[in-house]
Amino acid sequence: MAKEITGYLKLQVKGGQANPSPPVGPALGSKGLNIMEFCKQYNARTQDKMGQVLPVLITIYSDKSFDFVVKTPPASNMLLEAAKLKSGSAEPNRKKVGSVTWDQVKEIAEVKMPDLNAFKVESAMKMV
């Protein structure tokens, strides 16, 4: 028999670096979940993506257990990394701070394909 789902929780945590401090601890603690158990499982799954910001969708069940799915890094972070920038423009659409090639956009789109609702790489490139 399936467990009853009581809610979902979305977080963005650096790969392999989850710890009970904010934002992870308070978010999980308010739902009554075991914070250290999540941190151990998350760090084990994301060991190969150390330091990258990864969105995670946590499914919370009625018996205070949980499952989680780790998504691909946000496109904005990947674009900043491809352009070799630390932050975006202070004035969006007015001041341009960097550029990326179509080949870099294609690489990003191929990495993001599992999380996008596109069937072709060209469509994914337009989304990125």
PDB file of C-alpha atoms in Angstrom:
ATOM      1  CA  MET A   1       0.000   0.000   0.000  1.00  0.00           C
ATOM      2  CA  ALA A   2       1.268   3.460  -0.904  1.00  0.00           C
ATOM      3  CA  LYS A   3       2.142   5.993   1.755  1.00  0.00           C
ATOM      4  CA  GLU A   4       0.025   9.114   2.080  1.00  0.00           C
ATOM      5  CA  ILE A   5       1.796  12.249   0.837  1.00  0.00           C
ATOM      6  CA  THR A   6       1.419  15.259   3.123  1.00  0.00           C
ATOM      7  CA  GLY A   7       3.443  17.769   1.122  1.00  0.00           C
ATOM      8  CA  TYR A   8       6.383  18.774  -1.004  1.00  0.00           C
ATOM      9  CA  LEU A   9       9.393  20.942  -0.252  1.00  0.00           C
ATOM     10  CA  LYS A  10      11.719  22.548  -2.792  1.00  0.00           C
ATOM     11  CA  LEU A  11      15.255  23.574  -1.820  1.00  0.00           C
ATOM     12  CA  GLN A  12      18.418  24.596  -3.633  1.00  0.00           C
ATOM     13  CA  VAL A  13      21.487  23.142  -1.936  1.00  0.00           C
ATOM     14  CA  LYS A  14      25.119  22.859  -3.028  1.00  0.00           C
ATOM     15  CA  GLY A  15      26.037  19.342  -4.053  1.00  0.00           C
ATOM     16  CA  GLY A  16      27.752  17.307  -1.347  1.00  0.00           C
ATOM     17  CA  GLN A  17      27.528  20.193   1.141  1.00  0.00           C
ATOM     18  CA  ALA A  18      24.140  19.839   2.833  1.00  0.00           C
ATOM     19  CA  ASN A  19      24.278  20.539   6.569  1.00  0.00           C
ATOM     20  CA  PRO A  20      21.680  21.232   9.290  1.00  0.00           C
ATOM     21  CA  SER A  21      22.268  24.982   9.234  1.00  0.00           C
ATOM     22  CA  PRO A  22      19.886  27.335   7.403  1.00  0.00           C
ATOM     23  CA  PRO A  23      18.255  27.009   4.900  1.00  0.00           C
ATOM     24  CA  VAL A  24      18.105  23.192   5.146  1.00  0.00           C
ATOM     25  CA  GLY A  25      17.623  22.753   8.914  1.00  0.00           C
ATOM     26  CA  PRO A  26      14.694  25.127   9.511  1.00  0.00           C
ATOM     27  CA  ALA A  27      12.883  24.030   6.339  1.00  0.00           C
ATOM     28  CA  LEU A  28      13.039  20.329   7.219  1.00  0.00           C
ATOM     29  CA  GLY A  29      12.599  20.848  10.971  1.00  0.00           C
ATOM     30  CA  SER A  30       9.341  22.740  10.506  1.00  0.00           C
ATOM     31  CA  LYS A  31       7.946  19.697   8.657  1.00  0.00           C
ATOM     32  CA  GLY A  32       9.154  17.297  11.363  1.00  0.00           C
ATOM     33  CA  LEU A  33      11.690  15.464   9.189  1.00  0.00           C
ATOM     34  CA  ASN A  34      14.999  13.970  10.304  1.00  0.00           C
ATOM     35  CA  ILE A  35      17.478  16.658   9.194  1.00  0.00           C
ATOM     36  CA  MET A  36      20.664  14.598   9.577  1.00  0.00           C
ATOM     37  CA  GLU A  37      19.205  11.661   7.642  1.00  0.00           C
ATOM     38  CA  PHE A  38      18.403  13.977   4.708  1.00  0.00           C
ATOM     39  CA  CYS A  39      21.875  15.556   4.823  1.00  0.00           C
ATOM     40  CA  LYS A  40      23.602  12.155   4.775  1.00  0.00           C
ATOM     41  CA  GLN A  41      21.507  10.829   1.882  1.00  0.00           C
ATOM     42  CA  TYR A  42      21.783  14.071  -0.133  1.00  0.00           C
ATOM     43  CA  ASN A  43      25.563  14.326   0.312  1.00  0.00           C
ATOM     44  CA  ALA A  44      25.987  10.677  -0.709  1.00  0.00           C
ATOM     45  CA  ARG A  45      23.919  11.143  -3.895  1.00  0.00           C
ATOM     46  CA  THR A  46      25.541  14.427  -4.938  1.00  0.00           C
ATOM     47  CA  GLN A  47      29.172  13.576  -4.160  1.00  0.00           C
ATOM     48  CA  ASP A  48      30.081  13.791  -7.877  1.00  0.00           C
ATOM     49  CA  LYS A  49      28.556  17.293  -8.265  1.00  0.00           C
ATOM     50  CA  MET A  50      30.460  18.924  -5.416  1.00  0.00           C
ATOM     51  CA  GLY A  51      29.874  22.679  -5.099  1.00  0.00           C
ATOM     52  CA  GLN A  52      27.203  23.006  -7.816  1.00  0.00           C
ATOM     53  CA  VAL A  53      23.840  24.417  -6.728  1.00  0.00           C
ATOM     54  CA  LEU A  54      21.264  21.661  -7.247  1.00  0.00           C
ATOM     55  CA  PRO A  55      17.498  21.980  -6.833  1.00  0.00           C
ATOM     56  CA  VAL A  56      15.935  19.152  -4.848  1.00  0.00           C
ATOM     57  CA  LEU A  57      12.230  18.211  -4.596  1.00  0.00           C
ATOM     58  CA  ILE A  58      11.437  16.494  -1.290  1.00  0.00           C
ATOM     59  CA  THR A  59       8.235  14.448  -1.006  1.00  0.00           C
ATOM     60  CA  ILE A  60       7.004  14.318   2.598  1.00  0.00           C
ATOM     61  CA  TYR A  61       4.873  11.379   3.773  1.00  0.00           C
ATOM     62  CA  SER A  62       2.418  11.180   6.693  1.00  0.00           C
ATOM     63  CA  ASP A  63       4.754   8.975   8.778  1.00  0.00           C
ATOM     64  CA  LYS A  64       7.472  11.719   8.604  1.00  0.00           C
ATOM     65  CA  SER A  65       9.529   9.760   6.086  1.00  0.00           C
ATOM     66  CA  PHE A  66      10.641  11.362   2.830  1.00  0.00           C
ATOM     67  CA  ASP A  67      11.935  10.773  -0.679  1.00  0.00           C
ATOM     68  CA  PHE A  68      13.761  13.302  -2.781  1.00  0.00           C
ATOM     69  CA  VAL A  69      14.664  13.885  -6.413  1.00  0.00           C
ATOM     70  CA  VAL A  70      17.771  15.851  -7.348  1.00  0.00           C
ATOM     71  CA  LYS A  71      17.318  17.996 -10.476  1.00  0.00           C
ATOM     72  CA  THR A  72      19.915  19.447 -12.849  1.00  0.00           C
ATOM     73  CA  PRO A  73      21.590  22.770 -11.949  1.00  0.00           C
ATOM     74  CA  PRO A  74      19.639  25.952 -12.811  1.00  0.00           C
ATOM     75  CA  ALA A  75      20.237  27.296 -16.320  1.00  0.00           C
ATOM     76  CA  SER A  76      21.144  30.712 -14.918  1.00  0.00           C
ATOM     77  CA  ASN A  77      24.027  29.234 -12.905  1.00  0.00           C
ATOM     78  CA  MET A  78      25.226  27.235 -15.903  1.00  0.00           C
ATOM     79  CA  LEU A  79      25.128  30.346 -18.130  1.00  0.00           C
ATOM     80  CA  LEU A  80      27.135  32.357 -15.590  1.00  0.00           C
ATOM     81  CA  GLU A  81      29.689  29.550 -15.450  1.00  0.00           C
ATOM     82  CA  ALA A  82      29.897  29.340 -19.271  1.00  0.00           C
ATOM     83  CA  ALA A  83      30.397  33.118 -19.533  1.00  0.00           C
ATOM     84  CA  LYS A  84      32.998  32.980 -16.708  1.00  0.00           C
ATOM     85  CA  LEU A  85      31.138  35.584 -14.640  1.00  0.00           C
ATOM     86  CA  LYS A  86      30.556  35.810 -10.884  1.00  0.00           C
ATOM     87  CA  SER A  87      27.199  37.597 -11.091  1.00  0.00           C
ATOM     88  CA  GLY A  88      24.755  38.889 -13.660  1.00  0.00           C
ATOM     89  CA  SER A  89      24.149  42.424 -14.825  1.00  0.00           C
ATOM     90  CA  ALA A  90      23.168  45.076 -12.286  1.00  0.00           C
ATOM     91  CA  GLU A  91      20.797  46.519 -14.926  1.00  0.00           C
ATOM     92  CA  PRO A  92      19.184  43.675 -16.890  1.00  0.00           C
ATOM     93  CA  ASN A  93      18.305  44.422 -20.541  1.00  0.00           C
ATOM     94  CA  ARG A  94      20.346  47.654 -20.421  1.00  0.00           C
ATOM     95  CA  LYS A  95      23.898  46.703 -19.567  1.00  0.00           C
ATOM     96  CA  LYS A  96      25.352  43.546 -21.117  1.00  0.00           C
ATOM     97  CA  VAL A  97      28.115  41.871 -19.098  1.00  0.00           C
ATOM     98  CA  GLY A  98      28.965  38.712 -21.016  1.00  0.00           C
ATOM     99  CA  SER A  99      28.202  36.431 -23.930  1.00  0.00           C
ATOM    100  CA  VAL A 100      28.031  32.710 -24.666  1.00  0.00           C
ATOM    101  CA  THR A 101      28.356  30.844 -27.945  1.00  0.00           C
ATOM    102  CA  TRP A 102      25.657  28.649 -29.471  1.00  0.00           C
ATOM    103  CA  ASP A 103      27.858  25.637 -28.795  1.00  0.00           C
ATOM    104  CA  GLN A 104      27.859  26.474 -25.072  1.00  0.00           C
ATOM    105  CA  VAL A 105      24.066  26.937 -25.131  1.00  0.00           C
ATOM    106  CA  LYS A 106      23.733  23.544 -26.831  1.00  0.00           C
ATOM    107  CA  GLU A 107      25.846  21.869 -24.123  1.00  0.00           C
ATOM    108  CA  ILE A 108      23.720  23.469 -21.395  1.00  0.00           C
ATOM    109  CA  ALA A 109      20.501  22.426 -23.165  1.00  0.00           C
ATOM    110  CA  GLU A 110      21.716  18.826 -23.447  1.00  0.00           C
ATOM    111  CA  VAL A 111      22.465  18.717 -19.701  1.00  0.00           C
ATOM    112  CA  LYS A 112      19.067  20.284 -18.864  1.00  0.00           C
ATOM    113  CA  MET A 113      17.031  18.026 -21.224  1.00  0.00           C
ATOM    114  CA  PRO A 114      15.698  15.661 -18.481  1.00  0.00           C
ATOM    115  CA  ASP A 115      14.137  18.616 -16.605  1.00  0.00           C
ATOM    116  CA  LEU A 116      12.780  20.513 -19.628  1.00  0.00           C
ATOM    117  CA  ASN A 117       9.545  19.802 -21.466  1.00  0.00           C
ATOM    118  CA  ALA A 118      11.187  19.646 -24.894  1.00  0.00           C
ATOM    119  CA  PHE A 119      11.696  16.753 -27.274  1.00  0.00           C
ATOM    120  CA  LYS A 120      14.422  18.279 -29.470  1.00  0.00           C
ATOM    121  CA  VAL A 121      17.706  19.886 -28.475  1.00  0.00           C
ATOM    122  CA  GLU A 122      16.880  22.920 -30.643  1.00  0.00           C
ATOM    123  CA  SER A 123      13.704  23.560 -28.606  1.00  0.00           C
ATOM    124  CA  ALA A 124      15.670  23.198 -25.377  1.00  0.00           C
ATOM    125  CA  MET A 125      18.252  25.685 -26.690  1.00  0.00           C
ATOM    126  CA  LYS A 126      15.474  28.259 -27.187  1.00  0.00           C
ATOM    127  CA  MET A 127      14.333  27.746 -23.599  1.00  0.00           C
ATOM    128  CA  VAL A 128      17.847  28.229 -22.239  1.00  0.00           C
TER     129      VAL A 128
END
